[in-house]
Coordinates of C-alpha atoms and ligand atoms in Angstrom, one line a residue:
X499 CA 20.5 108.7 -21.7
X500 CA 20.7 105.0 -20.2
X501 CA 22.1 102.3 -22.3
X502 CA 18.8 100.8 -23.2
X503 CA 17.2 103.9 -24.5
X504 CA 20.4 104.8 -26.3
X505 CA 20.2 101.4 -28.2
X506 CA 16.4 101.8 -28.9
X507 CA 17.1 105.3 -30.5
X508 CA 20.1 104.1 -32.4
X509 CA 18.1 101.0 -33.9
X510 CA 15.2 103.7 -35.2
X511 CA 18.0 105.9 -36.7
X512 CA 20.0 103.0 -38.2
X513 CA 16.9 101.3 -39.6
X514 CA 14.6 103.8 -41.1
X515 CA 11.1 102.5 -42.3
X516 CA 11.3 99.4 -40.2
X517 CA 8.2 99.8 -37.8
X518 CA 7.7 96.4 -37.1
X519 CA 11.4 95.7 -36.4
X520 CA 11.3 99.1 -34.1
X521 CA 8.3 97.7 -32.4
X522 CA 9.8 94.2 -31.6
X523 CA 13.1 95.5 -30.5
X524 CA 11.5 98.0 -28.2
X525 CA 9.5 95.5 -26.6
X526 CA 12.4 93.1 -26.0
X527 CA 14.7 95.7 -24.8
X528 CA 12.2 97.4 -22.6
X529 CA 11.9 93.8 -21.1
X530 CA 15.6 93.6 -20.6
X531 CA 16.0 96.6 -18.3
X532 CA 16.6 94.7 -15.1
X533 CA 19.1 92.5 -16.7
X534 CA 21.2 95.4 -17.9
X535 CA 21.1 97.0 -14.7
X536 CA 22.5 93.9 -13.1
X537 CA 25.2 93.4 -15.7
X538 CA 26.7 96.9 -16.5
X539 CA 29.5 94.8 -18.5
X540 CA 27.2 94.1 -21.3
X541 CA 27.4 97.9 -22.1
X542 CA 31.1 98.0 -22.7
X543 CA 30.8 94.5 -24.8
X544 CA 28.2 96.5 -27.0
X545 CA 26.0 93.4 -26.4
X546 CA 22.7 94.9 -27.1
X547 CA 24.0 96.5 -30.3
X548 CA 25.4 93.3 -31.5
X549 CA 22.2 91.3 -30.4
X550 CA 19.8 93.6 -32.3
X551 CA 22.0 93.5 -35.5
X552 CA 21.5 90.4 -37.9
X553 CA 24.9 88.6 -38.2
X554 CA 24.0 88.3 -42.1
X555 CA 21.1 89.5 -44.2
X556 CA 20.5 88.1 -47.7
X557 CA 18.2 89.7 -50.1
X558 CA 17.9 88.3 -53.6
X559 CA 15.7 88.3 -56.8
X560 CA 13.2 85.4 -57.5
X561 CA 12.2 85.1 -61.1
X562 CA 9.5 82.6 -62.1
X563 CA 7.2 81.9 -64.9
X564 CA 3.3 81.8 -64.4
X565 CA 0.8 79.5 -66.1
X566 CA 0.1 82.2 -68.8
X567 CA 3.9 82.0 -69.6
X568 CA 4.7 85.4 -68.1
X569 CA 7.7 86.0 -66.2
X570 CA 7.2 87.4 -62.8
X571 CA 9.6 88.7 -60.2
X572 CA 9.5 88.5 -56.3
X573 CA 11.6 89.5 -53.5
X574 CA 13.5 86.9 -51.4
X575 CA 15.0 87.3 -47.9
X576 CA 16.9 85.4 -45.3
X577 CA 17.9 87.2 -42.2
X578 CA 20.5 85.1 -40.3
X579 CA 20.1 87.0 -36.9
X580 CA 22.2 84.9 -34.3
X581 CA 24.1 81.7 -34.2
X582 CA 25.4 82.2 -30.6
X583 CA 23.7 79.0 -29.3
X584 CA 23.1 76.9 -32.6
X585 CA 22.6 77.1 -36.2
X586 CA 20.1 79.6 -37.5
X587 CA 16.7 78.5 -37.2
X588 CA 13.2 80.0 -38.2
X589 CA 10.5 79.8 -40.8
X590 CA 10.0 81.2 -44.3
X591 CA 6.9 83.5 -44.9
X592 CA 5.3 83.7 -48.0
X593 CA 2.8 86.8 -48.2
X594 CA 2.5 90.0 -50.1
X595 CA 3.0 92.0 -47.0
X596 CA 6.7 90.5 -46.4
X597 CA 9.4 93.1 -46.1
X598 CA 12.7 93.5 -44.6
X599 CA 11.0 95.1 -41.6
X600 CA 8.7 91.9 -41.0
X601 CA 11.3 89.5 -41.5
X602 CA 13.8 91.3 -39.0
X603 CA 11.1 91.7 -36.4
X604 CA 10.5 87.8 -36.7
X605 CA 14.2 87.0 -36.8
X606 CA 14.8 89.0 -33.5
X607 CA 11.9 87.3 -31.8
X608 CA 13.0 84.0 -33.0
X609 CA 16.5 84.3 -31.2
X610 CA 14.6 84.4 -28.0
X611 CA 12.1 81.8 -28.6
X612 CA 14.5 79.2 -29.6
X613 CA 16.4 79.9 -26.7
X614 CA 13.7 79.5 -24.5
X615 CA 12.8 76.1 -25.8
X616 CA 16.2 75.0 -24.2
X617 CA 17.6 73.4 -27.4
X618 CA 20.6 74.4 -29.4
X619 CA 19.2 76.5 -32.0
X620 CA 19.9 80.0 -33.1
X621 CA 17.7 82.7 -34.7
X622 CA 16.8 83.4 -38.2
X623 CA 13.7 84.1 -40.6
X624 CA 13.1 84.5 -44.3
X625 CA 10.5 84.4 -47.1
X626 CA 9.2 86.4 -49.9
X627 CA 6.5 89.1 -51.0
X628 CA 5.1 86.1 -53.1
X629 CA 1.3 85.7 -52.7
X630 CA 0.3 82.0 -52.9
X631 CA -3.4 82.9 -53.0
X632 CA -5.0 81.8 -56.3
X633 CA -1.7 80.3 -57.7
X634 CA -1.9 76.8 -59.3
X635 CA 0.4 74.0 -57.9
X636 CA 2.5 74.4 -60.9
X637 CA 3.0 78.0 -60.2
X638 CA 3.9 77.3 -56.6
X639 CA 6.4 74.7 -57.7
X640 CA 7.9 77.1 -60.2
X641 CA 8.3 79.9 -57.4
X642 CA 9.7 77.3 -54.8
X643 CA 12.2 76.0 -57.0
X644 CA 13.3 79.5 -58.1
X645 CA 13.6 80.7 -54.4
X646 CA 15.4 77.6 -53.4
X647 CA 18.1 77.9 -56.2
X648 CA 19.5 81.1 -54.5
X649 CA 18.6 80.1 -51.0
X650 CA 20.5 76.7 -51.0
X651 CA 23.9 78.8 -51.0
X652 CA 23.2 80.3 -47.7
X653 CA 21.5 77.2 -45.7
X654 CA 22.8 73.8 -44.6
X655 CA 21.9 71.3 -41.7
X656 CA 24.5 72.8 -39.6
X657 CA 24.4 76.4 -40.7
X658 CA 20.7 77.4 -41.1
X659 CA 17.6 75.4 -41.1
X660 CA 14.4 76.9 -42.5
X661 CA 11.0 75.8 -41.9
X662 CA 7.2 76.9 -42.7
X663 CA 5.4 80.0 -41.5
X664 CA 2.3 81.8 -43.0
X665 CA 1.7 80.7 -46.6
X666 CA 4.4 77.9 -46.2
X667 CA 2.9 74.6 -45.3
X668 CA 3.7 71.0 -46.3
X669 CA 3.2 71.6 -49.8
X670 CA 5.8 74.2 -50.0
X671 CA 8.2 72.6 -47.9
X672 CA 8.0 69.7 -50.3
X673 CA 8.9 71.8 -53.5
X674 CA 11.6 73.6 -51.5
X675 CA 13.1 70.3 -50.2
X676 CA 13.0 68.5 -53.6
X677 CA 14.9 71.5 -55.2
X678 CA 17.5 71.5 -52.7
X679 CA 18.3 67.9 -52.9
X680 CA 18.4 68.1 -56.7
X681 CA 21.0 70.9 -56.6
X682 CA 23.1 69.7 -53.6
X683 CA 22.7 66.0 -54.2
X684 CA 22.4 65.4 -50.4
X685 CA 19.3 64.3 -48.5
X686 CA 19.8 66.0 -45.1
X687 CA 17.5 67.8 -42.5
X688 CA 18.0 71.1 -44.1
X689 CA 14.4 72.0 -43.8
X690 CA 12.0 70.9 -41.1
X691 CA 8.1 70.5 -41.4
X692 CA 9.0 67.8 -44.1
X693 CA 6.6 65.2 -44.9
X694 CA 6.3 62.0 -43.1
X695 CA 7.9 60.1 -46.0
X696 CA 10.9 62.1 -46.4
X697 CA 12.3 62.7 -42.9
X698 CA 9.3 64.8 -41.3
X699 CA 8.3 64.3 -37.6
X700 CA 5.0 63.2 -36.4
X701 CA 3.1 66.0 -34.4
X702 CA 5.2 68.6 -36.1
X703 CA 1.9 69.9 -38.0
X704 CA 0.2 70.0 -34.5
X705 CA 3.0 71.2 -32.5
X706 CA 2.6 75.2 -32.3
X707 CA -1.3 75.0 -31.6
X708 CA -1.1 72.2 -29.3
X709 CA 1.9 73.9 -27.6
X710 CA -0.1 76.7 -27.2
X711 CA -2.9 75.1 -25.4
X712 CA -0.3 73.2 -23.2
X713 CA 1.3 76.5 -22.1
X714 CA -2.4 77.9 -21.1
X715 CA -3.4 74.7 -19.5
X716 CA -0.3 75.1 -17.2
X717 CA -0.9 78.6 -16.5
X718 CA -4.5 78.0 -15.5
X719 CA -3.4 74.9 -13.6
X720 CA -1.1 77.1 -11.4
X721 CA -4.1 79.2 -10.6
X722 CA -6.4 76.3 -9.7
X723 CA -8.3 76.8 -13.1
X724 CA -8.7 74.6 -16.2
X725 CA -10.1 74.8 -19.7
X726 CA -13.1 72.9 -18.8
X727 CA -16.1 74.8 -20.0
X728 CA -14.0 78.2 -20.9
X729 CA -15.2 79.9 -24.0
X730 CA -12.4 80.6 -26.4
X731 CA -12.0 83.1 -29.4
X732 CA -9.3 82.1 -31.9
X733 CA -8.2 84.4 -34.8
X734 CA -6.8 82.8 -37.9
X735 CA -7.7 79.5 -39.6
X736 CA -4.5 78.3 -40.3
X737 CA -1.9 75.8 -39.3
X738 CA -1.6 77.4 -35.7
X739 CA -5.3 78.2 -35.3
X740 CA -6.6 74.9 -36.3
X741 CA -4.3 72.8 -34.0
X742 CA -5.0 75.3 -31.1
X743 CA -8.8 74.7 -31.5
X744 CA -8.4 70.8 -31.6
X745 CA -6.5 70.8 -28.4
X746 CA -8.6 73.4 -26.6
X747 CA -11.7 71.5 -27.5
X748 CA -10.0 68.2 -26.5
X749 CA -9.3 69.6 -23.0
X750 CA -12.9 70.7 -22.6
X751 CA -13.1 74.3 -23.9
X752 CA -15.8 75.6 -26.3
X753 CA -14.3 77.5 -29.2
X754 CA -16.9 79.8 -30.6
X755 CA -15.1 82.1 -33.3
X756 CA -12.4 81.8 -35.8
X757 CA -11.3 83.9 -38.8
X758 CA -9.5 84.0 -42.1
X759 CA -8.3 87.2 -43.7
X760 CA -11.7 88.1 -45.1
X761 CA -14.0 87.7 -42.0
X762 CA -15.0 85.5 -39.1
X763 CA -17.4 83.0 -38.1
X764 CA -19.4 82.6 -35.0
X765 CA -20.9 79.4 -33.9
X766 CA -22.6 79.5 -30.5
X767 CA -22.5 75.8 -30.4
X768 CA -18.8 75.5 -30.6
X769 CA -16.6 75.3 -33.8
X770 CA -17.0 72.1 -35.9
X771 CA -13.3 72.0 -36.4
X772 CA -13.5 69.1 -39.0
X773 CA -15.6 71.5 -41.3
X774 CA -12.9 74.3 -40.8
X775 CA -10.0 71.7 -41.7
X776 CA -12.2 70.5 -45.0
X777 CA -12.5 74.1 -46.1
X778 CA -9.2 75.6 -45.2
X779 CA -6.6 72.6 -45.6
X780 CA -8.3 70.5 -48.2
X781 CA -10.3 72.9 -50.3
X782 CA -8.2 76.1 -49.7
X783 CA -11.5 78.1 -49.7
X784 CA -12.7 81.0 -47.6
X785 CA -14.1 80.4 -44.0
X786 CA -17.3 81.9 -45.0
X787 CA -18.3 78.8 -46.5
X788 CA -18.7 77.5 -43.0
X789 CA -22.1 79.0 -42.6
X790 CA -23.4 76.9 -45.7
X791 CA -22.5 73.8 -43.9
X792 CA -23.2 74.3 -40.3
X793 CA -26.6 75.4 -39.3
X794 CA -27.2 78.2 -36.9
X795 CA -23.5 79.6 -37.6
X796 CA -23.1 83.4 -38.4
X797 CA -20.3 84.9 -40.7
X798 CA -19.2 88.6 -40.3
X799 CA -17.3 90.4 -43.1
X800 CA -14.0 91.9 -41.7
X801 CA -11.8 90.5 -39.0
X802 CA -11.7 93.1 -36.2
X803 CA -15.1 92.3 -34.8
X804 CA -14.2 88.9 -33.6
X805 CA -12.4 90.5 -30.4
X806 CA -16.1 91.6 -29.5
X807 CA -17.2 88.1 -29.0
X808 CA -17.1 87.6 -25.1
X809 CA -14.6 85.0 -24.1
X810 CA -12.3 83.7 -21.3
X811 CA -9.4 83.0 -23.4
X812 CA -8.3 84.8 -26.4
X813 CA -5.9 82.9 -28.6
X814 CA -4.6 85.4 -31.7
X815 CA -3.2 82.7 -34.0
X816 CA -3.2 84.9 -37.7
X817 CA -0.5 87.7 -37.8
X818 CA 1.3 90.4 -36.3
X819 CA -0.8 93.4 -34.8
X820 CA -4.2 91.9 -34.8
X821 CA -5.2 93.1 -31.1
X822 CA -4.6 96.8 -30.7
X823 CA -5.5 98.8 -27.8
X824 CA -9.2 99.2 -28.6
X825 CA -9.7 95.5 -29.3
X826 CA -7.8 94.8 -26.0
X827 CA -10.2 97.0 -24.1
X828 CA -13.2 95.4 -25.4
X829 CA -11.7 91.9 -24.5
X830 CA -11.2 93.2 -21.0
X831 CA -14.6 94.6 -20.7
X832 CA -16.1 91.4 -21.8
X833 CA -14.2 89.4 -19.1
X834 CA -11.3 87.9 -20.8
X835 CA -8.9 86.1 -18.2
X836 CA -6.3 84.7 -20.1
X837 CA -4.5 85.6 -23.6
X838 CA -2.1 83.2 -25.5
X839 CA -0.4 84.5 -28.3
X840 CA -0.1 81.7 -31.2
X841 CA 0.9 84.3 -33.8
X842 CA 4.1 86.3 -33.8
X843 CA 3.5 89.9 -32.0
X844 CA -0.2 89.7 -32.4
X845 CA -0.8 92.2 -29.8
X846 CA 0.4 96.0 -30.1
X847 CA 2.4 97.5 -27.3
X848 CA -0.6 99.5 -26.5
X849 CA -2.6 96.4 -26.3
X850 CA -0.3 94.6 -24.2
X851 CA -0.3 97.4 -21.7
X852 CA -4.0 97.1 -21.5
X853 CA -3.9 93.3 -20.7
X854 CA -1.1 94.1 -18.1
X855 CA -2.9 96.9 -16.4
X856 CA -6.1 94.6 -16.0
X857 CA -4.1 91.9 -14.4
X858 CA -4.7 89.7 -17.4
X859 CA -2.5 86.4 -17.6
X860 CA -0.8 87.5 -20.9
X861 CA 1.4 84.6 -22.3
X862 CA 3.5 86.3 -25.1
X863 CA 4.3 84.8 -28.4
X864 CA 8.0 84.0 -28.1
X865 CA 7.2 81.5 -25.1
X866 CA 3.6 80.6 -26.1
X867 CA 4.2 79.7 -29.7
X868 CA 7.7 78.1 -29.2
X869 CA 6.1 74.7 -29.5
X870 CA 6.4 74.8 -33.4
X871 CA 10.2 75.4 -33.5
X872 CA 11.0 73.1 -30.5
X873 CA 9.2 70.2 -32.3
X874 CA 11.3 71.2 -35.3
X875 CA 14.3 70.7 -33.4
X876 CA 13.0 67.4 -32.3
X877 CA 12.6 66.7 -36.1
X878 CA 16.5 67.9 -36.4
X879 CA 17.5 65.2 -33.8
X880 CA 15.5 62.4 -35.4
X881 CA 17.0 63.5 -38.7
X882 CA 20.7 63.3 -37.6
X883 CA 20.0 60.0 -35.5
X884 CA 18.3 58.5 -38.6
X885 CA 15.2 57.4 -36.5
X886 CA 11.6 58.2 -35.9
X887 CA 9.8 58.9 -32.4
X888 CA 6.2 58.0 -32.2
X889 CA 3.5 60.6 -32.3
X890 CA 2.9 60.0 -28.4
X891 CA 6.8 60.5 -27.6
X892 CA 6.9 63.7 -29.6
X893 CA 3.9 65.0 -28.1
X894 CA 5.0 64.1 -24.5
X895 CA 8.4 65.9 -25.2
X896 CA 6.4 69.0 -26.4
X897 CA 4.3 69.2 -23.3
X898 CA 7.2 68.9 -21.3
X899 CA 9.0 71.8 -23.2
X900 CA 6.0 74.1 -23.0
X901 CA 5.6 73.5 -19.1
X902 CA 9.2 74.1 -18.7
X903 CA 9.0 77.4 -20.8
X904 CA 6.2 78.7 -18.7
X905 CA 8.0 78.0 -15.4
X906 CA 11.3 79.5 -16.6
X907 CA 9.5 82.6 -17.9
X908 CA 7.4 82.8 -14.6
X909 CA 10.5 82.3 -12.3
X910 CA 12.6 84.8 -14.5
X911 CA 10.1 87.3 -13.8
X912 CA 10.1 86.7 -10.2
X913 CA 13.8 86.7 -9.8
X914 CA 14.1 90.2 -11.6
X915 CA 11.1 91.6 -9.4
X916 CA 8.3 91.7 -12.0
X917 CA 6.3 88.9 -10.9
X918 CA 3.6 88.0 -13.4
X919 CA 5.0 90.1 -16.2
X920 CA 5.7 87.2 -18.8
X921 CA 6.8 89.7 -21.4
X922 CA 9.6 90.8 -19.3
X923 CA 9.9 87.0 -17.9
X924 CA 10.2 85.5 -21.4
X925 CA 12.6 88.2 -22.8
X926 CA 15.0 88.0 -19.8
X927 CA 14.9 84.0 -19.6
X928 CA 15.5 83.6 -23.4
X929 CA 18.2 86.5 -23.4
X930 CA 20.4 85.2 -20.6
X931 CA 21.3 82.1 -22.4
X932 CA 22.2 84.0 -25.5
X933 CA 24.1 86.7 -23.9
X934 CA 26.3 84.3 -21.9
X935 CA 27.1 82.4 -25.1
X936 CA 27.9 85.7 -26.9
X937 CA 30.2 87.0 -24.0
X938 CA 31.9 83.7 -24.2
X939 CA 32.7 83.6 -27.8
X940 CA 34.4 87.2 -27.8
X941 CA 33.8 90.1 -30.1
X942 CA 32.1 88.5 -33.1
Ligands
LIG1592 P1 -1.0 80.0 -42.0 O1 -0.6 80.4 -43.4 O2 -1.3 78.5 -42.0 O3 -2.2 80.5 -41.6 C1 -2.6 81.9 -41.3 C2 -4.0 82.3 -41.0 O4 -4.0 83.6 -40.7 C3 -4.9 82.2 -42.3 O5 -6.3 81.7 -42.0 C4 -4.9 83.7 -42.8 O6 -5.9 83.8 -43.6 C5 -4.7 84.4 -41.6 N1 -4.1 85.6 -41.9 C6 -2.7 85.8 -42.3 N2 -2.7 87.1 -42.6 C7 -3.8 87.8 -42.2 C8 -4.1 89.2 -42.1 N3 -3.2 90.0 -42.4 N4 -5.3 89.4 -41.6 C9 -6.1 88.7 -41.1 N5 -5.8 87.2 -41.2 C10 -4.6 86.9 -41.7 O7 -0.1 80.5 -41.0 P2 0.5 79.6 -39.6 O8 -0.8 79.4 -38.9 O9 1.7 78.9 -40.0 O10 0.8 81.2 -38.8 C11 0.1 81.9 -38.0 C12 0.9 82.8 -37.2 O11 1.6 82.0 -36.3 C13 2.0 83.7 -37.8 O12 2.3 84.9 -37.0 C14 3.4 82.7 -37.6 O13 4.5 83.5 -37.7 C15 2.9 82.4 -36.4 N6 3.8 81.1 -36.1 C16 3.6 80.0 -36.8 C17 4.3 78.7 -36.5 C18 4.1 77.4 -37.0 O14 4.6 76.2 -36.6 N7 3.2 77.4 -38.2 C19 5.3 78.6 -35.3 C20 5.1 79.9 -34.5 C21 4.6 81.0 -34.9 P3 -6.2 83.3 -45.1 O15 -6.7 81.8 -44.9 O16 -7.4 84.0 -45.6 O17 -5.0 83.4 -45.8

């Protein structure tokens, strides 16, 4: 059995009941086959085995008290996956579906994503099965303080710098940072996504969504195409989805559908994103409220139907495995030309195969949504330098980074004989830098 197949098999055997981790590892290792052929020395160094085994996994109890005085207990995680090229960096996710498999898949992806940004950041990820939905601000604060009371032992501005993800936005980062500062007595850049009054960076909030659209724009430009007049479907109504919508509309596209975890809205006149922001960011309410405020809009219960809405560009920006084989087929039949992944692993392996067979321009998450972590690294640079850049400066750097990532993955795909296959291109371009650093640092 060849080296890649053997490692995939071992991963499944050694990490039972971790389907999301198996899926991400399989996708990545399959993409690395041309690299392994060219570098037989990696097998002797057990490079793939080391690359797919976290350097450290921390799991802990998070007890907290709800508003009724009841004690609740959640699970906490931090997977410090790879620090070959810099301190661990990656978000925290608070969602009831969180388990070790999900955190490990996200952490593994993060290593390559962070490498692709060209910035010195390693890969990590963390979170909890805590569900912020329906909780009061006081309950959120109690939970965040308890979570950080344990997490602070394991992180630090030069060790591991967490950020937000699903369920962890500005409010949660504020409470987490406050508790870190109180326990450690240091005001340092230990978390990114901080508020602008305490070390945050302008444009961080917009970065993932904007970055995604900058990459799509570049892919279109290279094909003599543009966003002007294009019809777009975006899943999700959170941080990534909202700012992807803002930027796509600014560049002349029409976004006609979005969803939250209950159902999707369709607005043939183009989504009024100010209304979505008011509902989701300010009121923390359900997206179906949109139809009460915008004439002519429709609401459909359930999420999956969103992929039956015809579009030129699909931007899945909610969560993993949103687009399966059947949804991918419908999108292709309805004429989709570009798919850009804003969420992490939103397309199943079977879905990706459908897009690639149909010749769709498919921009994978680890490249297309790297704008968030890239801007987090810019936040770290501003913190260490005790200075601030303007919105325009950060935005210009972000755009430049996204364009560079696009060309790096495009070039890597060409160099390794898989032109246009950006799944392989992104995996190869991200992996080569990490592999070289790991080989140089000896058996660690
Ligand atoms: P948010 O929590 O801000 O928003 C997530 C959105 O997706 C919400 O609208 C939520 O619905 C919806 N959603 C979540 N889970 C499901 C589900 N199981 N089914 C249907 N809808 C769901 O998260 P973000 O926007 O920050 O993150 C979205 C994705 O982007 C994630 O995959 C994340 O890992 C990825 N990402 C985020 C980055 C960032 O900078 N924030 C950076 C890189 C990647 P509801 O409103 O009902 O909760």
